[in-house]
Amino acid sequence: MQQTVHIQCPTELLRGLQVNAEAFAEIIKLHTAIALYKQGKISSGMAAKWLNMPRVTFLMLAMEAGAELLENTPEDFDRETALL
């Protein structure tokens, strides 16, 4: 089951970014997924599934945003294999 979250933003923000509400929602989703991944709150697999993209694509985007890949700790292994 999926949930919907509503976020209010000024029209000027959308105009300034030159995007519509749907494109802005995708930007928010991507940046939120990367932030949650960087914080260790979600796995790369869960983020990729949420964003409807291959895991490798998400990892590349996350690394471009400064995320580090696995540090070879048991916690990282557990997080990355949680959805398998």
mmCIF file of C-alpha atoms in Angstrom:
data_model
loop_
_atom_site.group_PDB
_atom_site.id
_atom_site.type_symbol
_atom_site.label_atom_id
_atom_site.label_comp_id
_atom_site.label_asym_id
_atom_site.label_seq_id
_atom_site.Cartn_x
_atom_site.Cartn_y
_atom_site.Cartn_z
ATOM 1 C CA MET A 1 0.000 0.000 0.000
ATOM 2 C CA GLN A 2 1.258 3.468 -0.800
ATOM 3 C CA GLN A 3 0.649 6.702 1.048
ATOM 4 C CA THR A 4 0.461 10.193 -0.401
ATOM 5 C CA VAL A 5 2.146 13.158 1.271
ATOM 6 C CA HIS A 6 1.021 16.675 0.399
ATOM 7 C CA ILE A 7 3.532 19.514 0.549
ATOM 8 C CA GLN A 8 2.671 23.146 0.149
ATOM 9 C CA CYS A 9 5.047 25.390 -1.753
ATOM 10 C CA PRO A 10 4.708 28.869 -3.150
ATOM 11 C CA THR A 11 3.988 29.187 -6.856
ATOM 12 C CA GLU A 12 6.993 31.509 -7.067
ATOM 13 C CA LEU A 13 9.247 28.607 -6.094
ATOM 14 C CA LEU A 14 7.985 26.492 -8.972
ATOM 15 C CA ARG A 15 8.288 29.412 -11.358
ATOM 16 C CA GLY A 16 11.800 30.162 -10.148
ATOM 17 C CA LEU A 17 12.844 26.558 -10.677
ATOM 18 C CA GLN A 18 10.944 26.470 -13.966
ATOM 19 C CA VAL A 19 9.193 23.212 -13.071
ATOM 20 C CA ASN A 20 5.617 22.114 -12.582
ATOM 21 C CA ALA A 21 4.321 20.468 -9.404
ATOM 22 C CA GLU A 22 4.916 16.939 -10.706
ATOM 23 C CA ALA A 23 8.543 17.643 -11.625
ATOM 24 C CA PHE A 24 9.090 19.327 -8.266
ATOM 25 C CA ALA A 25 7.674 16.265 -6.498
ATOM 26 C CA GLU A 26 10.204 14.073 -8.330
ATOM 27 C CA ILE A 27 13.039 16.400 -7.289
ATOM 28 C CA ILE A 28 11.885 16.211 -3.673
ATOM 29 C CA LYS A 29 11.606 12.414 -3.819
ATOM 30 C CA LEU A 30 15.115 12.031 -5.241
ATOM 31 C CA HIS A 31 16.749 14.357 -2.723
ATOM 32 C CA THR A 32 14.803 12.814 0.154
ATOM 33 C CA ALA A 33 15.771 9.290 -0.880
ATOM 34 C CA ILE A 34 19.428 10.291 -1.119
ATOM 35 C CA ALA A 35 19.311 12.019 2.272
ATOM 36 C CA LEU A 36 17.644 9.017 3.931
ATOM 37 C CA TYR A 37 20.192 6.684 2.330
ATOM 38 C CA LYS A 38 23.104 8.862 3.478
ATOM 39 C CA GLN A 39 21.673 8.810 7.019
ATOM 40 C CA GLY A 40 21.411 5.021 6.916
ATOM 41 C CA LYS A 41 17.623 5.155 7.274
ATOM 42 C CA ILE A 42 16.873 3.234 4.058
ATOM 43 C CA SER A 43 18.805 0.868 1.813
ATOM 44 C CA SER A 44 19.812 1.689 -1.724
ATOM 45 C CA GLY A 45 17.410 -1.015 -2.887
ATOM 46 C CA MET A 46 14.487 0.549 -1.069
ATOM 47 C CA ALA A 47 15.386 3.992 -2.410
ATOM 48 C CA ALA A 48 15.671 2.674 -5.960
ATOM 49 C CA LYS A 49 12.341 0.886 -5.670
ATOM 50 C CA TRP A 50 10.657 4.053 -4.360
ATOM 51 C CA LEU A 51 12.129 6.085 -7.221
ATOM 52 C CA ASN A 52 11.327 3.368 -9.773
ATOM 53 C CA MET A 53 14.888 3.147 -11.067
ATOM 54 C CA PRO A 54 17.622 0.516 -11.126
ATOM 55 C CA ARG A 55 19.655 0.300 -7.921
ATOM 56 C CA VAL A 56 22.872 1.047 -9.792
ATOM 57 C CA THR A 57 21.350 4.262 -11.163
ATOM 58 C CA PHE A 58 20.334 5.332 -7.668
ATOM 59 C CA LEU A 59 23.792 4.554 -6.288
ATOM 60 C CA MET A 60 25.423 6.639 -9.007
ATOM 61 C CA LEU A 61 23.133 9.587 -8.231
ATOM 62 C CA ALA A 62 23.715 9.160 -4.495
ATOM 63 C CA MET A 63 27.492 9.070 -4.937
ATOM 64 C CA GLU A 64 27.329 12.233 -7.071
ATOM 65 C CA ALA A 65 25.496 13.812 -4.108
ATOM 66 C CA GLY A 66 28.263 12.782 -1.703
ATOM 67 C CA ALA A 67 26.977 9.470 -0.378
ATOM 68 C CA GLU A 68 29.500 6.784 0.461
ATOM 69 C CA LEU A 69 29.000 3.176 -0.496
ATOM 70 C CA LEU A 70 29.263 0.348 1.989
ATOM 71 C CA GLU A 71 31.866 0.647 4.694
ATOM 72 C CA ASN A 72 31.910 -3.147 5.083
ATOM 73 C CA THR A 73 30.264 -3.071 8.483
ATOM 74 C CA PRO A 74 27.609 -5.536 9.627
ATOM 75 C CA GLU A 75 25.100 -2.661 9.824
ATOM 76 C CA ASP A 76 25.699 -1.717 6.182
ATOM 77 C CA PHE A 77 25.338 -5.350 5.127
ATOM 78 C CA ASP A 78 22.080 -5.710 7.066
ATOM 79 C CA ARG A 79 20.675 -2.480 5.593
ATOM 80 C CA GLU A 80 21.595 -3.430 2.044
ATOM 81 C CA THR A 81 20.207 -6.964 2.278
ATOM 82 C CA ALA A 82 17.040 -6.125 4.251
ATOM 83 C CA LEU A 83 14.802 -6.245 1.171
ATOM 84 C CA LEU A 84 16.193 -9.419 -0.364
#
